[in-house]
Each structure stands twice: as C-alpha cells, then as structure tokens.
Tab-separated table of C-alpha atoms and ligand atoms in Angstrom:
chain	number	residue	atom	x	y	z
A	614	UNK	CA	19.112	2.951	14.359
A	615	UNK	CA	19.295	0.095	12.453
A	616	UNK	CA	21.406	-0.275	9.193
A	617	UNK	CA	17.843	-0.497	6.346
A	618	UNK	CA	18.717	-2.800	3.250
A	619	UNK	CA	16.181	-2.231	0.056
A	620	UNK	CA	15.798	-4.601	-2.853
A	621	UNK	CA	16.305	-1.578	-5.178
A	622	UNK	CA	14.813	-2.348	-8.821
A	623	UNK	CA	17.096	-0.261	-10.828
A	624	UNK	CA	20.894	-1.791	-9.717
A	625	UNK	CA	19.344	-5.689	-8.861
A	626	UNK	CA	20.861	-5.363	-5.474
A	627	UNK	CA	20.083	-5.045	-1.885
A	628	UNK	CA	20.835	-1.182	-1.052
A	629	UNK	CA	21.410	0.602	2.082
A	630	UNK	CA	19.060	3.113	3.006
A	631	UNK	CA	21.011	6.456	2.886
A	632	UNK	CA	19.183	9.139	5.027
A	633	UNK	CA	19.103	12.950	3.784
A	634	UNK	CA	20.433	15.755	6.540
A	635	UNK	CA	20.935	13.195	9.552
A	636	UNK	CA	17.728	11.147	9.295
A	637	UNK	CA	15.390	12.126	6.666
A	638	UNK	CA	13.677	9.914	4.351
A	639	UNK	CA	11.071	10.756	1.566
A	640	UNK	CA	9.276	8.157	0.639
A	641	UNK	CA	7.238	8.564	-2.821
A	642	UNK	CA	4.591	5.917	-3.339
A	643	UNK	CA	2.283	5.641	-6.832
A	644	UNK	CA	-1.186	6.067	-5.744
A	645	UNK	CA	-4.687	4.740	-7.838
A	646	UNK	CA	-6.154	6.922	-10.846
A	647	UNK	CA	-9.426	7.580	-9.212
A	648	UNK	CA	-11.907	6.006	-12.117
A	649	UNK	CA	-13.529	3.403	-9.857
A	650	UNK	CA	-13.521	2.250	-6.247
A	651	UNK	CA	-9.712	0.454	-6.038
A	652	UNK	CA	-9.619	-2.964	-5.722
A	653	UNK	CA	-7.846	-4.798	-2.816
A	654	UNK	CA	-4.862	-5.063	-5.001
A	655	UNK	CA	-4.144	-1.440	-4.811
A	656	UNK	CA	-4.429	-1.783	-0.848
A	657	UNK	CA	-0.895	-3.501	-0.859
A	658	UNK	CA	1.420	-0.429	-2.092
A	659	UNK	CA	-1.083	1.263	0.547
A	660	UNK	CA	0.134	-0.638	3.405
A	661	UNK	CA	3.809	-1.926	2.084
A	662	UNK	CA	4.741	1.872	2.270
A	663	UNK	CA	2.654	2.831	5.390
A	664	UNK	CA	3.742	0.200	7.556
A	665	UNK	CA	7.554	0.727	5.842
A	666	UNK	CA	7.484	4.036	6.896
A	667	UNK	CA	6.431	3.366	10.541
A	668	UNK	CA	9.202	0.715	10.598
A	669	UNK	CA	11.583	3.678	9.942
A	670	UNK	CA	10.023	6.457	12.426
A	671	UNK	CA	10.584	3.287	15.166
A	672	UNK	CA	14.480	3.073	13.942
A	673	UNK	CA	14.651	6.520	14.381
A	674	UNK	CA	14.520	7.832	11.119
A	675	UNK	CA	12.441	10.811	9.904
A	676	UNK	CA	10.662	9.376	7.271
A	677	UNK	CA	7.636	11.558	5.249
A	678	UNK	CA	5.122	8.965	2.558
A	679	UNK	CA	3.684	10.699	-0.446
A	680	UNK	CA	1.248	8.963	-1.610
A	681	UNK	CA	-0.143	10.960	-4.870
A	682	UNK	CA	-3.853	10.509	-6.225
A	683	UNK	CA	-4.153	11.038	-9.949
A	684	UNK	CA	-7.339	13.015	-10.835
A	685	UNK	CA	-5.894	13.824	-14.135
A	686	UNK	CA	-5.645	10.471	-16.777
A	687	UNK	CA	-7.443	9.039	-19.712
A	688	UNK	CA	-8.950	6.225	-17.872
A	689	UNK	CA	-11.435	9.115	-16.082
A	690	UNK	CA	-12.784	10.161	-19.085
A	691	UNK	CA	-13.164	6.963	-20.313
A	692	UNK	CA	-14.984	5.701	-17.417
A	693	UNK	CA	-17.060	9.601	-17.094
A	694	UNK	CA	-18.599	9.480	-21.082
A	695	UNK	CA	-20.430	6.517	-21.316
A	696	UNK	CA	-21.788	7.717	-17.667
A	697	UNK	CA	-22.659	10.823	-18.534
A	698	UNK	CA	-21.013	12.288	-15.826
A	699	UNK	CA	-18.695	15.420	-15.839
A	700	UNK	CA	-14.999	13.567	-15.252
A	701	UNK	CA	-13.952	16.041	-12.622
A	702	UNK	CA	-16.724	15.126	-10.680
A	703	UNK	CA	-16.308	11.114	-10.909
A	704	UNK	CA	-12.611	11.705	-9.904
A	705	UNK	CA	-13.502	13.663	-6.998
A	706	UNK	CA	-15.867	10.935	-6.135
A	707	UNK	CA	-13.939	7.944	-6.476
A	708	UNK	CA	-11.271	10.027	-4.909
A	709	UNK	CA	-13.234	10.037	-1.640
A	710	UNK	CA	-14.230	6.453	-2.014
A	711	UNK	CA	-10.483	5.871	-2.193
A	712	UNK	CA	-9.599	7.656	0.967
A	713	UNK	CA	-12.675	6.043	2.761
A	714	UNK	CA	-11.997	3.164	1.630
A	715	UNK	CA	-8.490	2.948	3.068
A	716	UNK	CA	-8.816	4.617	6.226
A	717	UNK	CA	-10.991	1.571	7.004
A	718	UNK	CA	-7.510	0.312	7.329
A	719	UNK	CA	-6.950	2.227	10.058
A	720	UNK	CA	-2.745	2.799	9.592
A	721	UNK	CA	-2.961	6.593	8.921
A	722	UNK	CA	-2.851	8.874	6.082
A	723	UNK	CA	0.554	9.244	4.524
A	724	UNK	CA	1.925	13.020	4.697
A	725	UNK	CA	0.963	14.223	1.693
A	726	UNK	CA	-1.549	13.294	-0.933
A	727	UNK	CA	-1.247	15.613	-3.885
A	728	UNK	CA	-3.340	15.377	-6.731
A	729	UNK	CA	-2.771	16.322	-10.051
A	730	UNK	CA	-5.017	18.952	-10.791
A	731	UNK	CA	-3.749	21.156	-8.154
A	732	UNK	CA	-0.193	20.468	-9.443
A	733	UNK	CA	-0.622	21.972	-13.045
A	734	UNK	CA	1.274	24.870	-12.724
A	735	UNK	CA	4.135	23.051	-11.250
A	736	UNK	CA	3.496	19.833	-13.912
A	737	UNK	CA	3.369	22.691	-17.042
A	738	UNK	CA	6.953	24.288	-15.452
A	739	UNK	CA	8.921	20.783	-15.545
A	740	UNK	CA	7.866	20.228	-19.309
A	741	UNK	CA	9.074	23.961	-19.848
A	742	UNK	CA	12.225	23.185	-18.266
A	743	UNK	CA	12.383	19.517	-20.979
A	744	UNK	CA	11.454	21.584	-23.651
A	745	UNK	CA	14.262	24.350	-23.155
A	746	UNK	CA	16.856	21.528	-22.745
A	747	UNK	CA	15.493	19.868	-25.871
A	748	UNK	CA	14.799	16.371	-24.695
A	749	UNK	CA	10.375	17.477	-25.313
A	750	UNK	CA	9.102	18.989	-28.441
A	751	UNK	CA	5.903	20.215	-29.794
A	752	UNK	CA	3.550	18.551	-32.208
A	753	UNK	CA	0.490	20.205	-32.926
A	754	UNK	CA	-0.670	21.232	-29.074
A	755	UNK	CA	0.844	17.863	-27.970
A	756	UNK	CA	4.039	17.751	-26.257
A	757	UNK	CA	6.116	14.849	-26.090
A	758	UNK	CA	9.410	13.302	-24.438
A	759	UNK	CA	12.517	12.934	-27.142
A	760	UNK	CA	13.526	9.369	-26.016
A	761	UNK	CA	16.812	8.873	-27.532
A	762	UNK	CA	17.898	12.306	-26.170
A	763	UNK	CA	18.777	10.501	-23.408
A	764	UNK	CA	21.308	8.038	-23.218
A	765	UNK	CA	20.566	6.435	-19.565
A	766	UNK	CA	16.714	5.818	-20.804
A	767	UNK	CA	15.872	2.070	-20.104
A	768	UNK	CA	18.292	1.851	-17.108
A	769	UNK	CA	15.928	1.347	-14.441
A	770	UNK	CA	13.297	-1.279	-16.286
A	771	UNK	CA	16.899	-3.091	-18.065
A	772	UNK	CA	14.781	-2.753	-21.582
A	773	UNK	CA	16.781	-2.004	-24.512
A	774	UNK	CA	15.105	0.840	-26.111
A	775	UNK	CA	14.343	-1.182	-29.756
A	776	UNK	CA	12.498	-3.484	-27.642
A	777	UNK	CA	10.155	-0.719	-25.952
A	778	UNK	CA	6.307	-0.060	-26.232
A	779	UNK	CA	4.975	2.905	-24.949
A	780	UNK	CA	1.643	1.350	-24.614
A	781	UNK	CA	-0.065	4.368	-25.818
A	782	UNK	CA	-1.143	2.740	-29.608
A	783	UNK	CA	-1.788	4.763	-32.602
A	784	UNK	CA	-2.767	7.815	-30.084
A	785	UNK	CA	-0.412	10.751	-31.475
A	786	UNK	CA	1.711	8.676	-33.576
A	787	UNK	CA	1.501	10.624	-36.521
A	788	UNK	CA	2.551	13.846	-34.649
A	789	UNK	CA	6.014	11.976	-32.676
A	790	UNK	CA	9.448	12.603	-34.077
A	791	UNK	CA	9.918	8.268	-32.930
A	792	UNK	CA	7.368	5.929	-31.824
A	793	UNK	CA	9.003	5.615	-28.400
A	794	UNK	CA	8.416	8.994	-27.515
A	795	UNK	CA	5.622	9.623	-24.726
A	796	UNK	CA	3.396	12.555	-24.579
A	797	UNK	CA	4.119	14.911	-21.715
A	798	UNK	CA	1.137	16.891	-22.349
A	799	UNK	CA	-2.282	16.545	-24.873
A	800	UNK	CA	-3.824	18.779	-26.442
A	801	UNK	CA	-7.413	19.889	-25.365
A	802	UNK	CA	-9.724	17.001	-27.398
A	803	UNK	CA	-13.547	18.401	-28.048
A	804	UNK	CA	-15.055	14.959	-26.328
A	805	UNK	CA	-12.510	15.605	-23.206
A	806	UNK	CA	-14.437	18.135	-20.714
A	807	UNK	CA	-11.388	19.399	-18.790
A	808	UNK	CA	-8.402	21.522	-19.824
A	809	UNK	CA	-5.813	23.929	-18.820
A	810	UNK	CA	-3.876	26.695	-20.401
A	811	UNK	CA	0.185	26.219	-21.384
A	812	UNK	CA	2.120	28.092	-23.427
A	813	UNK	CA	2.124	25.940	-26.422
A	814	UNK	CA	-2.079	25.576	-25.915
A	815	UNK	CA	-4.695	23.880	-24.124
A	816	UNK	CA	-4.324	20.535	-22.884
A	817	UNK	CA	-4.270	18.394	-20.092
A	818	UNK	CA	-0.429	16.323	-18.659
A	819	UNK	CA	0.071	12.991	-19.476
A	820	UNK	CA	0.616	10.609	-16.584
A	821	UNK	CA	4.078	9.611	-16.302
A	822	UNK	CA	4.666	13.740	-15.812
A	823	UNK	CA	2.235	14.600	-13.197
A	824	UNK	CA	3.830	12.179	-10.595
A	825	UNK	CA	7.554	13.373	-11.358
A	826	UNK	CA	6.105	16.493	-10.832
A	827	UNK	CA	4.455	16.170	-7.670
A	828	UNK	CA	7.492	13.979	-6.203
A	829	UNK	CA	9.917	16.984	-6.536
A	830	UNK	CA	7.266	19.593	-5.552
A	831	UNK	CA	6.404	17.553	-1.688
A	832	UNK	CA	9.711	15.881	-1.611
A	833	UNK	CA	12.229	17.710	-3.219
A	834	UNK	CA	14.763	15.362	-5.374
A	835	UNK	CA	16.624	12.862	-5.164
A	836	UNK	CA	14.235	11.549	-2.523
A	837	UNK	CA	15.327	8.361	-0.690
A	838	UNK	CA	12.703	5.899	-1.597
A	839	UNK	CA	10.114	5.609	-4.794
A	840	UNK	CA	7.586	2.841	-4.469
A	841	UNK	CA	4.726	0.877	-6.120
A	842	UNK	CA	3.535	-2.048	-7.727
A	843	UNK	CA	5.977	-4.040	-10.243
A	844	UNK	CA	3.546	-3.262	-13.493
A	845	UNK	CA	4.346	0.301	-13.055
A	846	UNK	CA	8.070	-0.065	-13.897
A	847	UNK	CA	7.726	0.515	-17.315
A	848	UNK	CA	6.719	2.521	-18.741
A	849	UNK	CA	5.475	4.451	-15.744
A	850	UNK	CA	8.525	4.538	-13.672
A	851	UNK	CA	10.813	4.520	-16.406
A	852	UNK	CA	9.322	7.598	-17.443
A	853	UNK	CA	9.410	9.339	-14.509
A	854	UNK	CA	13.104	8.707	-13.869
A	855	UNK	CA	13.919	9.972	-16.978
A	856	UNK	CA	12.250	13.236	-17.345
A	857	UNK	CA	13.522	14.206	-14.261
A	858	UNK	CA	17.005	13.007	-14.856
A	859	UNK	CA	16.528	15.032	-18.396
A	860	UNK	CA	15.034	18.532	-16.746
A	861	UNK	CA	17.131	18.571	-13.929
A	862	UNK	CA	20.371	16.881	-14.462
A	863	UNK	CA	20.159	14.680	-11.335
A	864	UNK	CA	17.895	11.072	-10.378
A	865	UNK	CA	14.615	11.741	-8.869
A	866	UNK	CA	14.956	8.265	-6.552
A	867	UNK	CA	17.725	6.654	-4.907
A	868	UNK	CA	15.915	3.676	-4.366
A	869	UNK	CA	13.282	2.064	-6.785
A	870	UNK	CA	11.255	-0.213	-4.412
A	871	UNK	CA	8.519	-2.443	-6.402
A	872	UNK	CA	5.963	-4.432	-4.569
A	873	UNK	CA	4.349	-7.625	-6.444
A	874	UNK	CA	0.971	-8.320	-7.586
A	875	UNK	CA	-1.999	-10.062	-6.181
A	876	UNK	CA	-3.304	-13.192	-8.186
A	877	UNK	CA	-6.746	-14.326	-7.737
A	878	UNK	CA	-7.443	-17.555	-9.802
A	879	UNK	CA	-4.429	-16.242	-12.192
A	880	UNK	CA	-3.655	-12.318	-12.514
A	881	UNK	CA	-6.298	-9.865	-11.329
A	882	UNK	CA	-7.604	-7.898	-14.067
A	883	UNK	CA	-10.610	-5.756	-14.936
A	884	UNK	CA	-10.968	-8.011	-18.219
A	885	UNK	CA	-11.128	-11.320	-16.538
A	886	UNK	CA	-13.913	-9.759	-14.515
A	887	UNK	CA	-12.324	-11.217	-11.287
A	888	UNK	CA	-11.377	-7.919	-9.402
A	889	UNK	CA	-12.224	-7.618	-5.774
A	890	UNK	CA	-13.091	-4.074	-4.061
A	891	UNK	CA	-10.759	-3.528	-1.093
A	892	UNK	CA	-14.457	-2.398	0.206
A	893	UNK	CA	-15.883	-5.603	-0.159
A	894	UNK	CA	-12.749	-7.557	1.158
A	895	UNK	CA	-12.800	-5.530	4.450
A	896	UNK	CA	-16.637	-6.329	4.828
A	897	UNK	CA	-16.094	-10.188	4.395
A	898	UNK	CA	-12.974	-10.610	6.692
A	899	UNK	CA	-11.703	-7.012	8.446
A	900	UNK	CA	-8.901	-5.046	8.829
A	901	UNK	CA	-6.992	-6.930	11.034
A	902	UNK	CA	-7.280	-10.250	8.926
A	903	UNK	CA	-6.140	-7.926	5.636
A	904	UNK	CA	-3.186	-6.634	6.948
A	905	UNK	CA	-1.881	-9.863	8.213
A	906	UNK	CA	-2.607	-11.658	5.379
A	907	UNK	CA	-0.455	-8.375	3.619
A	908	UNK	CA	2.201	-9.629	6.333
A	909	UNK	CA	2.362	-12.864	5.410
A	910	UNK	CA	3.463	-12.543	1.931
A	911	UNK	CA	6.923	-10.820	1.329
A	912	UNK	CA	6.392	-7.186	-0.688
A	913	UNK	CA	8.151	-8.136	-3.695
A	914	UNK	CA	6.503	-11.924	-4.120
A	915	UNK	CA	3.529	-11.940	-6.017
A	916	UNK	CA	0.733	-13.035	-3.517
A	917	UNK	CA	-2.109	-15.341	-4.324
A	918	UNK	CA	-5.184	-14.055	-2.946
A	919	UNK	CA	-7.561	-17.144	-2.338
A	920	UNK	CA	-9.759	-18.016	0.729
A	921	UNK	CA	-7.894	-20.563	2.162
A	922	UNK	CA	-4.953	-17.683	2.666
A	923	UNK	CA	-7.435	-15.573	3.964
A	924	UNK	CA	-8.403	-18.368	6.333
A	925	UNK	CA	-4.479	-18.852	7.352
A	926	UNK	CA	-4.522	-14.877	8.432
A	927	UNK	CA	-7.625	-14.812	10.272
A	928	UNK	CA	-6.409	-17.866	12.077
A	929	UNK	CA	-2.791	-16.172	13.014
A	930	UNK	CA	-4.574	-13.009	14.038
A	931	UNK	CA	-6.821	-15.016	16.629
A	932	UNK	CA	-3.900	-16.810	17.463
A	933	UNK	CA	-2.503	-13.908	18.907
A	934	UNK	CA	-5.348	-12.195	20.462
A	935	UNK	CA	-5.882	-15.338	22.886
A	936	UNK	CA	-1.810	-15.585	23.258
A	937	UNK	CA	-2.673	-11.768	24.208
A	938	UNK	CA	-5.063	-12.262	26.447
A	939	UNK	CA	-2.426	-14.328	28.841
A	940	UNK	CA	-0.041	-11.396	28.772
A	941	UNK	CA	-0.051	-8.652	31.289
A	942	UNK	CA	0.359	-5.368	30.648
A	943	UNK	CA	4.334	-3.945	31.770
A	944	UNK	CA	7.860	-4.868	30.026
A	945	UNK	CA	8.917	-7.989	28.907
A	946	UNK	CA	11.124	-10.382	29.942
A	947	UNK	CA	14.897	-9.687	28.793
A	948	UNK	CA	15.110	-13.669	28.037
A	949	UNK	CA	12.405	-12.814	24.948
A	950	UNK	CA	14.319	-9.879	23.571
A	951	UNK	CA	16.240	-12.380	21.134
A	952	UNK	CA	12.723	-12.552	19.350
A	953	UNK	CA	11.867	-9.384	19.052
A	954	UNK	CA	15.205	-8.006	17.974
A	955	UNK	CA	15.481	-11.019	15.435
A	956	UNK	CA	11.564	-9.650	14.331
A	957	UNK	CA	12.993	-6.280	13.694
A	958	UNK	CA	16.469	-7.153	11.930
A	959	UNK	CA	13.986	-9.106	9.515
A	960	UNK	CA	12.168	-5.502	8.394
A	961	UNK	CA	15.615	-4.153	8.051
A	962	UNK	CA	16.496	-6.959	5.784
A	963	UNK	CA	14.248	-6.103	2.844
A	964	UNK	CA	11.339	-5.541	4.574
A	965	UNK	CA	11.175	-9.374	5.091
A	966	UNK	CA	7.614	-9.318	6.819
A	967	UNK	CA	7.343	-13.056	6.772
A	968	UNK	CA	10.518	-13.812	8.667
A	969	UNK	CA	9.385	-10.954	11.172
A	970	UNK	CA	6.303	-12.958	11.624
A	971	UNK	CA	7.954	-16.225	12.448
A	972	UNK	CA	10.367	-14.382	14.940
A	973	UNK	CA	6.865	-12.977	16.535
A	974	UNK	CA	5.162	-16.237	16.767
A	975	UNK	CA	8.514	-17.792	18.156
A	976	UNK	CA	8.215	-14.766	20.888
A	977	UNK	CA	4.521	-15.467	21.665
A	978	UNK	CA	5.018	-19.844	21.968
A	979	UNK	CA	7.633	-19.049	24.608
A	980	UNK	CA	5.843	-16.425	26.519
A	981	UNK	CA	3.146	-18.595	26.789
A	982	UNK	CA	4.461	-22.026	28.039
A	983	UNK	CA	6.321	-19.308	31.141
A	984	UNK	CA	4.732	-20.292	34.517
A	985	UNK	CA	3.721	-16.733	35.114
A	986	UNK	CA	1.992	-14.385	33.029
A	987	UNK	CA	4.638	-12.482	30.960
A	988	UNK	CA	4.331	-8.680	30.420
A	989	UNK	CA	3.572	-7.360	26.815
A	990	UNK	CA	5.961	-4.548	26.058
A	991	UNK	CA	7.593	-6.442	23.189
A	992	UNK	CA	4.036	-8.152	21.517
A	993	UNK	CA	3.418	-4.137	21.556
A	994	UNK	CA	6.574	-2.595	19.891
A	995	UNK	CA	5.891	-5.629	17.195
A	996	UNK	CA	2.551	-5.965	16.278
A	997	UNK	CA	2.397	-1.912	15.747
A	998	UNK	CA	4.758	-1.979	13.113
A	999	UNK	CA	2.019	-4.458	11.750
A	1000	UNK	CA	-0.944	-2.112	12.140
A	1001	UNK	CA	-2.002	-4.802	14.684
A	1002	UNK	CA	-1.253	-3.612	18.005
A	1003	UNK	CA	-5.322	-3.453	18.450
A	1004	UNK	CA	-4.956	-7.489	18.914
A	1005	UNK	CA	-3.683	-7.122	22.563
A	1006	UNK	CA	-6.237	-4.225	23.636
A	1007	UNK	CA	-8.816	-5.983	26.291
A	1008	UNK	CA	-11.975	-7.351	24.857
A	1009	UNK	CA	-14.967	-5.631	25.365
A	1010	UNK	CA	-17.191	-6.033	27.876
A	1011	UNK	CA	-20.094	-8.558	27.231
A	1012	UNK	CA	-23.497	-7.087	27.435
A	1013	UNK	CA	-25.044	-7.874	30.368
A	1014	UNK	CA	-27.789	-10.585	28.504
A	1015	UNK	CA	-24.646	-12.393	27.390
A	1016	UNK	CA	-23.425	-12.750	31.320
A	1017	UNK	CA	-26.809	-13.768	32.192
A	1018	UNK	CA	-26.826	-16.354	29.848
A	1019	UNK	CA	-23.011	-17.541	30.868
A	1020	UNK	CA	-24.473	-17.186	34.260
A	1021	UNK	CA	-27.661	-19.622	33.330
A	1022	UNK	CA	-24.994	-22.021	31.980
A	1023	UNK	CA	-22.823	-22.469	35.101
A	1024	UNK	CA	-25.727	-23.283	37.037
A	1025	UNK	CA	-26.679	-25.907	34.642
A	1026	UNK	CA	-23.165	-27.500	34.600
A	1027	UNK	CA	-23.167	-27.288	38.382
A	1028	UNK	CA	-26.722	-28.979	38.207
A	1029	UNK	CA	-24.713	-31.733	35.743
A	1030	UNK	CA	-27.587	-30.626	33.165
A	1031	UNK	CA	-25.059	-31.022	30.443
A	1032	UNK	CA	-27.700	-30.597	27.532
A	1033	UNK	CA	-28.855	-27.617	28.568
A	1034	UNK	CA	-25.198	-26.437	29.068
A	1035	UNK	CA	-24.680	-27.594	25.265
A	1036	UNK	CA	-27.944	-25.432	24.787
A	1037	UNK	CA	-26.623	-22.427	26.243
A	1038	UNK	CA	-22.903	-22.924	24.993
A	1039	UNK	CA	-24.469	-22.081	21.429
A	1040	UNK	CA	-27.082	-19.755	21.854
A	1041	UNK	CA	-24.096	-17.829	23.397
A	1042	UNK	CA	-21.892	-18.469	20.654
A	1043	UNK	CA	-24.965	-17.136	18.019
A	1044	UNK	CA	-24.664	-14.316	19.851
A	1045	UNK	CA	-21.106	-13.890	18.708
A	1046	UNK	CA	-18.981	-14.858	22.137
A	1047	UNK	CA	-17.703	-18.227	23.163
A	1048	UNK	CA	-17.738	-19.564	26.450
A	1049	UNK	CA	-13.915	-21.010	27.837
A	1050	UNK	CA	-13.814	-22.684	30.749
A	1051	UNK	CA	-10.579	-22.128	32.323
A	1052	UNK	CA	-8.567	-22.440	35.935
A	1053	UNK	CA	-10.514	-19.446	37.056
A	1054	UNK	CA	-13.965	-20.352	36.259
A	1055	UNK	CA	-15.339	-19.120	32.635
A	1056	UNK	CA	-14.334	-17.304	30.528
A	1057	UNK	CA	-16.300	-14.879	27.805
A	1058	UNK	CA	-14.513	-14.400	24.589
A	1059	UNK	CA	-15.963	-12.293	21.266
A	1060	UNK	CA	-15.582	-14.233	18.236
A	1061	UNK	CA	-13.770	-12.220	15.615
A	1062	UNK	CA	-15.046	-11.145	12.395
B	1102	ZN	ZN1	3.413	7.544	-10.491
C-alpha cells in the first residue's frame, strides 16, 4: 500500500491520505443538478474521482465514491416553467440522461448516488439539529444559516467573511438577520410545483444542505476525501463544511480535493453559448479518446479543451493499441517494472496523471525495441487505472468481405499491379480497416473512431 499524498484545498498543502478502521476511504464527489443534459465539463469530476478511487482499491485501500445527483435546486424550476413541464419530471429525465450519458464512459457507477428528494427527512433533521444549536433561524417559512455564529467560517475558501457574496441576490434578503447568511431551507413559493412538510412549514432545502446531508447519511463523517470542481469552493463547499462543523461539532472532510475547469475558446459557460454535451463529445471522438485526453491534463490544472488536444489523445490512444498489438499476453519483464512502479508512485503523488503517462509511454518504447515480443501484465495493471485497459484487448475479427478484399490485394501486389493494389488499399481503408504489411505477410487493422 502505497503512502497517497492529496493537494488538499483547505490547508494549501500536500496531505497524506489517512484511512478510517484499517483501510477505508469515503470518497464524496459533487454531482450535476439535473436541469439539462451535462456538458463534457461535468464528465471530469466524473472520472477524476472514479478512476481515483480505482487507484486506491489497486493500493489496497477500501475506498466507497458518492457521487450525489441533485433533483432538488432552483435551476430545475427555472429550466421546467418556461417548458411547461412539471420540474420533478424534467429532473428525473435529465437525471437518466445523466447516468446514460456517463455510463457511455464505461468506468462504473460510483457506490452510491443519492438524490435529494429521497434525502428530505434526513436534510430537514440536520437543519433541526442547526436550529437547536442556534447557528439557523427562522424568517417567515425560510430558514437560514447564522454566518458569524461560527468563527472557523471562511477557512476552507481563505475568504474573509466582509469580502463574501452568497450569490443568492436580493432573494430573501429582507427576511436574513446579515446578508451573508444562506438559506438552509425556502419556503413553499406558489410558481414552485414541489414541496415538503417541516416543522417550521412547507418548503423545499437549499443546496449547499442537501449534499452535507447526504455525505453524512452514505458516508458517515469525517469522511476521508470531498471532491469536485474548483467553482464549487465557495460558496458551495464552504457551506457545506460549515453546517456540518456547526450541527455536529466535528469537519465533514478531511481532505478538500478540487479539480479545475475546462476552457473552450476562454471559460465554458452557458452564456457564451459555447458548452459542449459530454453526449455529443463521445459521438465525435469516443470513450477511449475522452478519458485520455482527461489523463493528459493534471486534475487540478485547468484544461483547454480544443481539437488539436483532442487530436493529441486520439493519437496516444492509437499509439498504444498498435504498441499493444506487439505484446503477448503473460507477465512482464522484471527489467520494465521501474516504469510501471514510477507510473504508480506518480498517482500517489497528487494524482499526477500526466507524469503516470510519461512513465507508461517510457514502459511501452522499451518493450517495443526488445527482440522478442514482451508479455503485457504491466500495460494491463496501468492502463486500467486509466479506464483504458480495452486498448490491449485483440481486434476484432474482419468480416469476411474485408479478407476477400485484402486477399484480392495480395494477388495484385504479387501480380506487381501496384495501381490496383493502391485501389484496393483504400476501398479497404473506406471500409474502416487499414492494410499493414509486415514480416509475416499483411496485416488487417480497424481504424479507430
Ligand atoms: Zn455538493
């Protein structure tokens, strides 16, 4: 078991992963509102914490990903009114679209995916237990957070409290004791078609509540690990720290872990109009392309997502499939194990997925310049921690038109008819498979997506 060091947001400082009960490690990741299919920027927290926690299960640890989807959130009825839809029924829609959407990754589902609105009753206790300690009060139905009850508020985003916007504008700002407070819960509004009962009146949780909530509820607290994207560290995550700090005495997360942002032609936002589906990125270049262009970037680096990068991915990821094809299958050499242990100490060093990379294409250059074909235990153990271990599984088998064709070629070579080799060479590739011609004759290859 390797020794895990995590940039963690809240101290500045690389932190050493401290298991729970011998090996245990909850890992709580922010998941999307459900208003509208998520865009491929969303897909990084996705796979950061996926892949993270499949890193861990390989060191030996016992890690479980939470990965909550909130059905419950202002942005759903916004995005339900003007479309005349009820809002539970978008969110349970886009909710599906999400999961689709993602398991066309094909890394798993984390362990638990809680949402919201089958969490009330535990969401409604935790702002009972703020309100009995006095750091919530009532205002008219609402409920909101007392933010200079406590003194540690601020800690984890390093903002001085006179500096802080809640970001929630003139919404219940007549009814809070300070403009910094944040409303744990809103009362029921007539052009809002969902509620649920409290004791201090209909309403619905505000969002910052719902996900401290559900974190204690799958993972119990302090959990080892809270994750997601950078622009969620305040007020979101902020927020969450300190209502469960305030209710329960004790930190929800030992580590804060915040990955960095996509930028496409500057920073991706609805209002520049320049957001990608992760639906529509998967169609144009795959899975396998995605998540090693994910890979290439380091988690907390903002990542620019432009074709040419795209390009650079699906170019590394063919790179290995023919470096695969050369391998046979059976352990490795113990003169490559320098690579692969120097691929893994890179993951344990801040999840440095770029370095990892370099140590696997260092592996992969020297197994292939080896006289004989080298076995592919350690391309294995690597590229699954990538989601990629699909790039050394055997091509399939070319339909038999395709051989006839390749066959039809060879005969023309032998026959020196080179143009009609040319010919054939690109009806094949049309067909989507290139012709190699190797030592043993040729070769039939598919050309990736
Ligand atoms: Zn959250």
């Amino acid at each position: 078991m390797r020794t895990v060091r995590l940039h963690d947001t809240k101290t500045g400082t690389l932190t050493e992963l401290q298991p729970r009960d011998g090996g245990k490690v909850g890992i709580y990741a922010c998941g999307p509102t459900v208003y509208g299919r998520i865009h491929v920027g969303n897909a990084r927290p996705f796979i950061v914490f996926s892949l993270l926690k499949r890193f861990l299960a390989h060191e030996g640890y016992e890690p479980t990903l939470v990965a909550n989807i909130t059905d419950i959130n202002d942005k759903i009825y916004d995005a339900a009114r003007p479309a005349g839809r009820p809002s539970a029924e978008l969110a349970a829609e886009m909710s599906d679209h999400y999961v689709a959407d993602t398991d066309r990754l094909e890394i798993g589902r984390p362990d638990h995916e809680p949402k919201a609105t089958l969490m009330v009753e535990e969401i409604v206790e935790l702002i009972r237990d703020l309100l009995d300690r006095d750091h919530a009060y009532v205002a008219d139905g609402d409920v909101y957070f007392r933010v200079r009850s406590l003194p540690e508020y601020g800690a984890l985003s390093h903002r001085d409290v006179d500096q802080m916007d809640q970001g929630e504008g003139v919404e219940g700002s007549a009814r809070k004791e300070d403009p910094l407070d944040f409303a744990l819960w809103k009362a029921r509004k007539p052009m809002e078609d969902t509620w649920w009962p409290a004791p201090w009146g209909e309403g619905r949780p505000g969002w910052h509540i719902e996900c401290s909530a559900m974190a204690e509820a799958t993972l119990g607290a302090p959990f080892e690990i809270h994750g997601g994207g950078n622009d969620l560290i305040f007020p979101h995550h902020e927020n969450e720290a300190a209502q469960t700090l305030a209710a329960r005495g004790h930190e929800l997360a030992r580590i804060w872990m915040h990955n960095g942002m996509l930028e496409l032609e500057g920073k991706m936002s609805k209002s520049v109009g320049n957001i990608r589906s992760l639906a529509e990125v998967l169609d144009e270049v795959g899975r396998d392309t995605l998540l090693m262009y994910f890979a290439e970037g380091h988690y907390r680096q903002p990542l620019a997502f432009t074709p040419e990068k795209l390009e650079d991915a699906a170019r590394r990821v063919e790179g290995i499939r023919n470096a695969g094809r050369r391998l046979v299958p059976g352990e490795s050499p113990e003169a490559l194990a320098g690579h692969r242990d120097a691929f893994f100490d890179a993951l344990a060093d801040d999840y440095n997925t770029p370095r990892a990379l370099a140590a696997l294409a260092e592996w992969v250059r020297e197994a292939n310049s080896a006289d004989a074909p080298v076995g592919d235990s350690h391309a294995r153990e690597m590229l699954a921690m990538l989601g990629l271990e699909n790039l050394l599984d055997s091509d399939e088998a070319a339909p038999s038109e395709v051989v006839e064709l390749a066959e039809q070629r060879d005969a023309a070579r032998a026959a020196r008819d080179f143009a009609e080799a040319d010919r054939l060479r690109e009806e094949l590739r049309a067909r989507g498979w290139e012709v190699r011609d190797g030592a043993d004759g040729a070769e039939l290859v598919p050309i990736g997506p």
